mmCIF file with all atom_site columns, C-alpha atoms in Angstrom:
data_model
loop_
_atom_site.group_PDB
_atom_site.id
_atom_site.type_symbol
_atom_site.label_atom_id
_atom_site.label_alt_id
_atom_site.label_comp_id
_atom_site.label_asym_id
_atom_site.label_entity_id
_atom_site.label_seq_id
_atom_site.pdbx_PDB_ins_code
_atom_site.Cartn_x
_atom_site.Cartn_y
_atom_site.Cartn_z
_atom_site.occupancy
_atom_site.B_iso_or_equiv
_atom_site.pdbx_formal_charge
_atom_site.auth_seq_id
_atom_site.auth_comp_id
_atom_site.auth_asym_id
_atom_site.auth_atom_id
_atom_site.pdbx_PDB_model_num
ATOM 1  C CA . MET A 1 1  ? -6.591  4.836   -10.790 1.00 88.00 ? 1  MET A CA 1
ATOM 2  C CA . TYR A 1 2  ? -4.572  2.472   -8.553  1.00 88.00 ? 2  TYR A CA 1
ATOM 3  C CA . HIS A 1 3  ? -4.035  2.102   -4.816  1.00 80.00 ? 3  HIS A CA 1
ATOM 4  C CA . GLY A 1 4  ? -1.382  0.033   -3.153  1.00 82.00 ? 4  GLY A CA 1
ATOM 5  C CA . SER A 1 5  ? -2.092  -1.422  0.229   1.00 78.00 ? 5  SER A CA 1
ATOM 6  C CA . THR A 1 6  ? -0.256  -3.640  2.718   1.00 77.00 ? 6  THR A CA 1
ATOM 7  C CA . GLU A 1 7  ? -3.560  -5.430  3.307   1.00 75.00 ? 7  GLU A CA 1
ATOM 8  C CA . ARG A 1 8  ? -4.383  -8.513  1.126   1.00 76.00 ? 8  ARG A CA 1
ATOM 9  C CA . ARG A 1 9  ? -8.046  -7.650  0.485   1.00 72.00 ? 9  ARG A CA 1
ATOM 10 C CA . GLN A 1 10 ? -9.794  -5.311  -1.897  1.00 69.00 ? 10 GLN A CA 1
ATOM 11 C CA . PHE A 1 11 ? -9.294  -1.591  -1.063  1.00 66.00 ? 11 PHE A CA 1
ATOM 12 C CA . ILE A 1 12 ? -12.394 0.312   0.122   1.00 69.00 ? 12 ILE A CA 1
ATOM 13 C CA . PRO A 1 13 ? -11.626 4.114   0.256   1.00 67.00 ? 13 PRO A CA 1
ATOM 14 C CA . ASP A 1 14 ? -11.846 5.094   3.938   1.00 67.00 ? 14 ASP A CA 1
ATOM 15 C CA . PRO A 1 15 ? -9.740  8.131   5.077   1.00 67.00 ? 15 PRO A CA 1
ATOM 16 C CA . ASP A 1 16 ? -10.352 7.239   8.683   1.00 70.00 ? 16 ASP A CA 1
ATOM 17 C CA . ARG A 1 17 ? -8.273  4.050   8.246   1.00 64.00 ? 17 ARG A CA 1
ATOM 18 C CA . ALA A 1 18 ? -5.217  5.852   6.740   1.00 62.00 ? 18 ALA A CA 1
ATOM 19 C CA . VAL A 1 19 ? -1.880  4.607   8.066   1.00 61.00 ? 19 VAL A CA 1
ATOM 20 C CA . GLU A 1 20 ? 0.800   7.082   7.110   1.00 64.00 ? 20 GLU A CA 1
ATOM 21 C CA . THR A 1 21 ? -1.287  10.229  6.784   1.00 66.00 ? 21 THR A CA 1
ATOM 22 C CA . LYS A 1 22 ? -4.451  10.282  8.793   1.00 65.00 ? 22 LYS A CA 1
ATOM 23 C CA . GLY A 1 23 ? -7.515  11.337  6.896   1.00 66.00 ? 23 GLY A CA 1
ATOM 24 C CA . ALA A 1 24 ? -6.010  10.882  3.454   1.00 72.00 ? 24 ALA A CA 1
ATOM 25 C CA . VAL A 1 25 ? -6.279  8.340   0.655   1.00 76.00 ? 25 VAL A CA 1
ATOM 26 C CA . PHE A 1 26 ? -3.627  8.355   -2.100  1.00 81.00 ? 26 PHE A CA 1
ATOM 27 C CA . LEU A 1 27 ? -4.255  7.210   -5.667  1.00 84.00 ? 27 LEU A CA 1
ATOM 28 C CA . THR A 1 28 ? -1.958  7.075   -8.747  1.00 88.00 ? 28 THR A CA 1
ATOM 29 C CA . ASP A 1 29 ? -2.454  6.549   -12.389 1.00 92.00 ? 29 ASP A CA 1
ATOM 30 C CA . ASN A 1 30 ? 0.780   4.470   -12.467 1.00 93.00 ? 30 ASN A CA 1
ATOM 31 C CA . GLU A 1 31 ? 0.393   0.821   -11.351 1.00 91.00 ? 31 GLU A CA 1
ATOM 32 C CA . ASP A 1 32 ? 4.173   0.490   -10.619 1.00 91.00 ? 32 ASP A CA 1
ATOM 33 C CA . VAL A 1 33 ? 3.944   3.373   -8.125  1.00 90.00 ? 33 VAL A CA 1
ATOM 34 C CA . ALA A 1 34 ? 1.018   1.748   -6.349  1.00 89.00 ? 34 ALA A CA 1
ATOM 35 C CA . TYR A 1 35 ? 3.102   -1.539  -6.011  1.00 88.00 ? 35 TYR A CA 1
ATOM 36 C CA . SER A 1 36 ? 5.717   0.443   -4.045  1.00 86.00 ? 36 SER A CA 1
ATOM 37 C CA . PHE A 1 37 ? 3.075   0.851   -1.314  1.00 85.00 ? 37 PHE A CA 1
ATOM 38 C CA . THR A 1 38 ? 2.234   -2.833  -0.857  1.00 88.00 ? 38 THR A CA 1
ATOM 39 C CA . VAL A 1 39 ? 4.843   -3.244  1.822   1.00 87.00 ? 39 VAL A CA 1
ATOM 40 C CA . PRO A 1 40 ? 5.145   -1.364  5.168   1.00 85.00 ? 40 PRO A CA 1
ATOM 41 C CA . ARG A 1 41 ? 7.077   1.867   5.109   1.00 83.00 ? 41 ARG A CA 1
ATOM 42 C CA . GLU A 1 42 ? 9.448   3.341   7.671   1.00 84.00 ? 42 GLU A CA 1
ATOM 43 C CA . TYR A 1 43 ? 10.441  6.962   7.337   1.00 85.00 ? 43 TYR A CA 1
ATOM 44 C CA . GLY A 1 44 ? 9.023   6.977   3.808   1.00 80.00 ? 44 GLY A CA 1
ATOM 45 C CA . GLU A 1 45 ? 11.080  4.014   2.692   1.00 85.00 ? 45 GLU A CA 1
ATOM 46 C CA . PRO A 1 46 ? 9.624   0.570   1.790   1.00 86.00 ? 46 PRO A CA 1
ATOM 47 C CA . MET A 1 47 ? 10.523  -2.299  4.172   1.00 88.00 ? 47 MET A CA 1
ATOM 48 C CA . PHE A 1 48 ? 10.984  -5.651  2.515   1.00 90.00 ? 48 PHE A CA 1
ATOM 49 C CA . TYR A 1 49 ? 12.153  -7.530  5.677   1.00 93.00 ? 49 TYR A CA 1
ATOM 50 C CA . ASP A 1 50 ? 10.962  -7.431  9.252   1.00 90.00 ? 50 ASP A CA 1
ATOM 51 C CA . ALA A 1 51 ? 13.226  -6.880  12.246  1.00 91.00 ? 51 ALA A CA 1
ATOM 52 C CA . ALA A 1 52 ? 13.997  -10.674 12.401  1.00 94.00 ? 52 ALA A CA 1
ATOM 53 C CA . GLY A 1 53 ? 15.143  -10.612 8.758   1.00 94.00 ? 53 GLY A CA 1
ATOM 54 C CA . LYS A 1 54 ? 12.046  -12.428 7.468   1.00 95.00 ? 54 LYS A CA 1
ATOM 55 C CA . GLU A 1 55 ? 10.735  -11.278 4.067   1.00 93.00 ? 55 GLU A CA 1
ATOM 56 C CA . ILE A 1 56 ? 7.540   -9.317  4.307   1.00 91.00 ? 56 ILE A CA 1
ATOM 57 C CA . ARG A 1 57 ? 4.712   -10.591 2.082   1.00 90.00 ? 57 ARG A CA 1
ATOM 58 C CA . PRO A 1 58 ? 3.373   -7.636  0.027   1.00 90.00 ? 58 PRO A CA 1
ATOM 59 C CA . GLY A 1 59 ? -0.344  -6.604  -0.081  1.00 88.00 ? 59 GLY A CA 1
ATOM 60 C CA . ILE A 1 60 ? -2.316  -5.915  -3.126  1.00 87.00 ? 60 ILE A CA 1
ATOM 61 C CA . VAL A 1 61 ? -2.883  -3.217  -5.704  1.00 90.00 ? 61 VAL A CA 1
ATOM 62 C CA . SER A 1 62 ? -6.448  -2.281  -6.333  1.00 86.00 ? 62 SER A CA 1
ATOM 63 C CA . ARG A 1 63 ? -7.660  -0.821  -9.593  1.00 88.00 ? 63 ARG A CA 1
ATOM 64 C CA . LEU A 1 64 ? -10.391 1.784   -9.117  1.00 81.00 ? 64 LEU A CA 1
ATOM 65 C CA . SER A 1 65 ? -12.620 2.905   -11.912 1.00 75.00 ? 65 SER A CA 1
ATOM 66 C CA . ALA A 1 66 ? -14.713 5.970   -12.115 1.00 61.00 ? 66 ALA A CA 1
#
């Protein structure tokens, strides 16, 4: 399973720290889908540039094993 995060450190599952949906952690079996969540989102759409037009540095994808 994979988890994409805007943070640049290893993901530790903690629903209390959820950003878009409080109390939830989302995982996927598709690494490409996880990469789409490594940048901030606004109204569900990824944001690649900040308000000043500067490129946003993406976070990381963590691979979780059972």
